[in-house]
Short mmCIF file of C-alpha atoms in Angstrom, two decimals:
data_model
loop_
_atom_site.label_atom_id
_atom_site.label_comp_id
_atom_site.label_asym_id
_atom_site.label_seq_id
_atom_site.Cartn_x
_atom_site.Cartn_y
_atom_site.Cartn_z
CA GLU A 1 0.00 0.00 0.00
CA PRO A 2 1.36 3.45 -0.87
CA GLU A 3 2.35 5.65 2.03
CA VAL A 4 3.50 9.14 2.83
CA THR A 5 6.71 9.28 4.84
CA GLN A 6 7.94 12.11 7.05
CA THR A 7 11.25 12.93 8.68
CA PRO A 8 12.23 13.45 11.37
CA SER A 9 9.69 11.78 13.61
CA HIS A 10 10.61 14.14 16.45
CA GLN A 11 12.43 17.47 16.28
CA VAL A 12 13.47 19.45 19.32
CA THR A 13 14.65 23.01 18.74
CA GLN A 14 15.33 26.21 20.58
CA MET A 15 13.01 29.16 20.17
CA GLY A 16 14.15 31.36 17.28
CA GLN A 17 15.84 28.55 15.39
CA GLU A 18 14.89 27.45 11.89
CA VAL A 19 13.48 23.98 11.30
CA ILE A 20 12.78 22.05 8.12
CA LEU A 21 10.28 19.24 8.14
CA ARG A 22 10.43 16.79 5.26
CA CYS A 23 7.81 14.70 3.52
CA VAL A 24 8.05 12.18 0.71
CA PRO A 25 4.68 12.12 -1.04
CA ILE A 26 3.09 9.16 -2.78
CA SER A 27 4.69 9.06 -6.21
CA ASN A 28 1.74 9.81 -8.50
CA HIS A 29 0.14 12.41 -6.23
CA LEU A 30 0.23 16.01 -7.35
CA TYR A 31 -1.46 17.83 -4.47
CA PHE A 32 0.41 18.27 -1.23
CA TYR A 33 -0.66 19.62 2.12
CA TRP A 34 0.65 20.45 5.55
CA TYR A 35 -1.59 20.25 8.58
CA ARG A 36 -0.85 20.96 12.23
CA GLN A 37 -2.23 19.41 15.38
CA ILE A 38 -1.49 21.02 18.71
CA LEU A 39 -1.56 18.42 21.47
CA GLY A 40 -5.12 17.40 22.29
CA GLN A 41 -6.65 19.65 19.67
CA LYS A 42 -8.05 19.23 16.19
CA VAL A 43 -6.08 18.94 12.98
CA GLU A 44 -5.74 22.33 11.27
CA PHE A 45 -5.00 23.07 7.64
CA LEU A 46 -1.84 25.09 7.02
CA VAL A 47 -1.16 25.11 3.30
CA SER A 48 -1.83 23.33 0.03
CA PHE A 49 0.67 23.10 -2.82
CA TYR A 50 0.09 22.20 -6.44
CA ASN A 51 2.13 22.63 -9.60
CA ASN A 52 5.06 24.04 -7.66
CA GLU A 53 3.15 26.82 -6.02
CA ILE A 54 0.97 27.47 -3.01
CA SER A 55 -2.68 27.10 -3.97
CA GLU A 56 -4.14 28.04 -0.60
CA LYS A 57 -2.88 28.90 2.87
CA SER A 58 -4.54 29.45 6.21
CA GLU A 59 -4.10 32.42 8.52
CA ILE A 60 -1.75 30.28 10.60
CA PHE A 61 0.66 30.11 7.66
CA ASP A 62 2.33 33.48 8.11
CA ASP A 63 5.65 34.82 6.81
CA GLN A 64 7.58 32.53 9.14
CA PHE A 65 6.41 29.51 7.17
CA SER A 66 7.41 28.42 3.69
CA VAL A 67 7.04 25.31 1.57
CA GLU A 68 8.88 23.97 -1.40
CA ARG A 69 9.50 20.89 -3.44
CA PRO A 70 13.26 21.21 -3.85
CA ASP A 71 14.06 18.09 -5.85
CA GLY A 72 10.80 16.81 -7.34
CA SER A 73 10.36 14.20 -4.65
CA ASN A 74 10.60 15.78 -1.20
CA PHE A 75 8.06 18.32 0.00
CA THR A 76 9.31 20.51 2.83
CA LEU A 77 7.88 22.86 5.41
CA LYS A 78 10.28 25.46 6.79
CA ILE A 79 9.65 27.50 9.90
CA ARG A 80 12.12 30.36 9.86
CA SER A 81 12.16 31.44 13.49
CA THR A 82 10.31 29.02 15.72
CA LYS A 83 8.10 30.15 18.57
CA LEU A 84 6.93 28.21 21.59
CA GLU A 85 3.44 28.06 20.12
CA ASP A 86 4.75 26.25 17.03
CA SER A 87 5.10 23.11 19.16
CA ALA A 88 2.73 20.62 17.57
CA MET A 89 2.46 17.55 15.39
CA TYR A 90 2.90 18.45 11.72
CA PHE A 91 1.30 16.16 9.20
CA CYS A 92 2.01 16.03 5.50
CA ALA A 93 -0.81 14.76 3.29
CA THR A 94 -1.00 14.07 -0.43
CA TRP A 95 -3.84 13.61 -2.90
CA ASP A 96 -4.27 12.29 -6.43
CA ARG A 97 -7.57 14.12 -7.03
CA VAL A 98 -9.43 10.82 -7.11
CA ASN A 99 -9.11 9.02 -3.82
CA GLU A 100 -8.65 10.11 -0.24
CA GLN A 101 -5.92 12.33 1.14
CA PHE A 102 -3.21 10.14 2.60
CA PHE A 103 -1.57 11.40 5.76
CA GLY A 104 1.98 10.76 6.86
CA PRO A 105 2.83 9.66 10.41
CA GLY A 106 3.72 13.20 11.44
CA THR A 107 6.67 15.07 12.89
CA ARG A 108 6.45 16.08 16.52
CA LEU A 109 8.02 19.53 16.84
CA THR A 110 9.01 20.67 20.32
CA VAL A 111 10.17 24.25 20.70
CA LEU A 112 12.00 25.01 23.96
CA GLN B 1 -18.85 29.08 7.90
CA GLN B 2 -15.76 26.92 7.45
CA GLN B 3 -16.27 25.17 10.78
CA VAL B 4 -17.31 21.60 11.35
CA LYS B 5 -18.82 21.00 14.79
CA GLN B 6 -18.36 17.58 16.34
CA SER B 7 -19.90 15.94 19.38
CA PRO B 8 -19.48 14.38 21.84
CA GLN B 9 -15.97 15.27 22.91
CA SER B 10 -15.55 11.84 24.50
CA LEU B 11 -17.52 8.63 24.50
CA ILE B 12 -17.37 5.45 26.54
CA VAL B 13 -19.08 2.40 25.10
CA GLN B 14 -19.25 -1.20 26.23
CA LYS B 15 -17.85 -3.88 23.97
CA GLY B 16 -20.51 -4.90 21.48
CA GLY B 17 -22.37 -1.62 21.79
CA ILE B 18 -23.00 1.07 19.20
CA SER B 19 -20.85 4.18 19.11
CA ILE B 20 -22.40 7.28 17.55
CA ILE B 21 -20.53 10.47 16.76
CA ASN B 22 -22.21 13.50 15.22
CA CYS B 23 -21.01 16.36 13.08
CA ALA B 24 -22.63 19.46 11.65
CA TYR B 25 -21.47 21.95 9.04
CA GLU B 26 -22.55 25.28 7.62
CA ASN B 27 -20.90 25.58 4.22
CA THR B 28 -23.21 24.05 1.61
CA ALA B 29 -20.33 23.97 -0.87
CA PHE B 30 -18.78 21.03 1.01
CA ASP B 31 -19.13 17.92 -1.13
CA TYR B 32 -16.95 15.34 0.57
CA PHE B 33 -17.31 14.17 4.16
CA PRO B 34 -14.67 11.75 5.46
CA TRP B 35 -14.17 10.27 8.88
CA TYR B 36 -10.64 9.76 10.09
CA GLN B 37 -9.42 7.47 12.85
CA GLN B 38 -6.32 8.45 14.80
CA PHE B 39 -4.36 6.34 17.26
CA PRO B 40 -1.95 8.04 19.68
CA GLY B 41 1.26 9.12 17.96
CA LYS B 42 -0.05 8.32 14.50
CA GLY B 43 -1.42 10.32 11.62
CA PRO B 44 -5.13 10.34 10.79
CA ALA B 45 -6.23 7.41 8.63
CA LEU B 46 -9.35 7.45 6.49
CA LEU B 47 -12.08 5.23 7.88
CA ILE B 48 -15.02 5.91 5.59
CA ALA B 49 -16.26 8.82 3.49
CA ILE B 50 -19.49 9.95 1.86
CA ARG B 51 -20.59 12.39 -0.80
CA PRO B 52 -23.86 14.33 -0.47
CA ASP B 53 -25.66 12.45 -3.23
CA VAL B 54 -26.28 9.50 -0.90
CA SER B 55 -27.84 9.40 2.56
CA GLU B 56 -25.98 6.43 3.94
CA LYS B 57 -22.81 4.47 3.34
CA LYS B 58 -21.83 1.28 5.09
CA GLU B 59 -18.46 -0.43 5.21
CA GLY B 60 -18.32 -3.38 7.54
CA ARG B 61 -19.16 -2.22 11.06
CA PHE B 62 -18.90 1.46 10.11
CA THR B 63 -21.81 3.48 8.72
CA ILE B 64 -22.09 7.13 7.80
CA SER B 65 -25.55 8.68 7.88
CA PHE B 66 -25.88 11.93 5.98
CA ASN B 67 -28.69 14.48 6.24
CA LYS B 68 -28.18 17.12 3.59
CA SER B 69 -31.12 19.32 4.58
CA ALA B 70 -30.02 19.41 8.21
CA LYS B 71 -26.34 19.73 7.23
CA GLN B 72 -25.42 16.92 9.58
CA PHE B 73 -23.63 13.62 9.30
CA SER B 74 -22.82 10.94 11.78
CA LEU B 75 -20.61 7.90 12.23
CA HIS B 76 -22.06 4.72 13.67
CA ILE B 77 -19.75 1.96 14.84
CA MET B 78 -21.67 -1.26 15.31
CA ASP B 79 -20.45 -4.02 17.62
CA SER B 80 -17.77 -1.71 19.03
CA GLN B 81 -14.51 -3.43 19.96
CA PRO B 82 -11.67 -2.41 22.30
CA GLY B 83 -9.47 -2.07 19.21
CA ASP B 84 -11.78 0.72 18.03
CA SER B 85 -10.60 2.87 20.95
CA ALA B 86 -9.11 5.92 19.24
CA THR B 87 -9.85 9.54 18.40
CA TYR B 88 -12.31 10.03 15.56
CA PHE B 89 -12.40 13.17 13.47
CA CYS B 90 -15.07 14.13 11.01
CA ALA B 91 -14.00 16.42 8.21
CA ALA B 92 -15.38 18.20 5.18
CA SER B 93 -13.93 19.54 1.98
CA ILE B 94 -14.79 20.91 -1.43
CA ASN B 95 -13.48 18.36 -3.91
CA TYR B 96 -14.57 19.76 -7.23
CA GLY B 97 -14.44 22.94 -9.26
CA GLY B 98 -10.68 23.35 -9.07
CA ALA B 99 -10.73 23.58 -5.30
CA THR B 100 -7.68 22.66 -3.27
CA ASN B 101 -9.56 20.00 -1.31
CA LYS B 102 -8.26 21.20 2.03
CA LEU B 103 -9.87 19.25 4.84
CA ILE B 104 -11.69 21.11 7.58
CA PHE B 105 -11.65 18.90 10.66
CA GLY B 106 -14.03 18.64 13.57
CA THR B 107 -12.70 18.85 17.11
CA GLY B 108 -12.46 15.09 17.56
CA THR B 109 -14.12 12.45 19.72
CA LEU B 110 -12.10 10.26 22.03
CA LEU B 111 -13.76 6.85 21.99
CA ALA B 112 -13.04 4.28 24.68
CA VAL B 113 -14.56 0.83 24.26
CA GLN B 114 -14.58 -1.07 27.53
CA PRO B 115 -14.11 -4.84 27.41
#
């Protein structure tokens, strides 16, 4: 069964540092997403990415966040200067416009 | 209008019982309503989904009931098992018309099935 993979599984960083979260989408999927889940809360949409550009972003996705697909396989989320409130699980999801969105296992980001 | 309201927040059911989780939405443009199951430390996994052209969909022990006029949909888990203990999220999205298909999630229901 196809799967979305994410690295690292857990990232601990100091406030103000930059982090890059990585996702390897399912190979024939063209739509990519990042979602965030603060501990004990619901999953929230951050950004969608299609055809090498952002197609939609939420109000959470401010100037500190960026996404790119640097090498045609990985899909990354960069947080430029982390804040305490960025601590959350970050999920990558991908979609082929036919079936469901497949979610990766997530990266737990802890900002100290 | 983008919200999806989910209830209850938590649910305890005896093994073999029926678990029912409800969701309501406002945006009539939503055309895809999935339910996701999440175990601790894992990503959400699709359980079952429905489109608004049908009122019910059943897959094994899981059934979605959909009421378009009331803008509500619910998940029924028949013969609930301890292995069903997880957090369940309803969601909604706009799948067609060039939309990005972002998922709007409900707040989640923590289900505990007691043996």
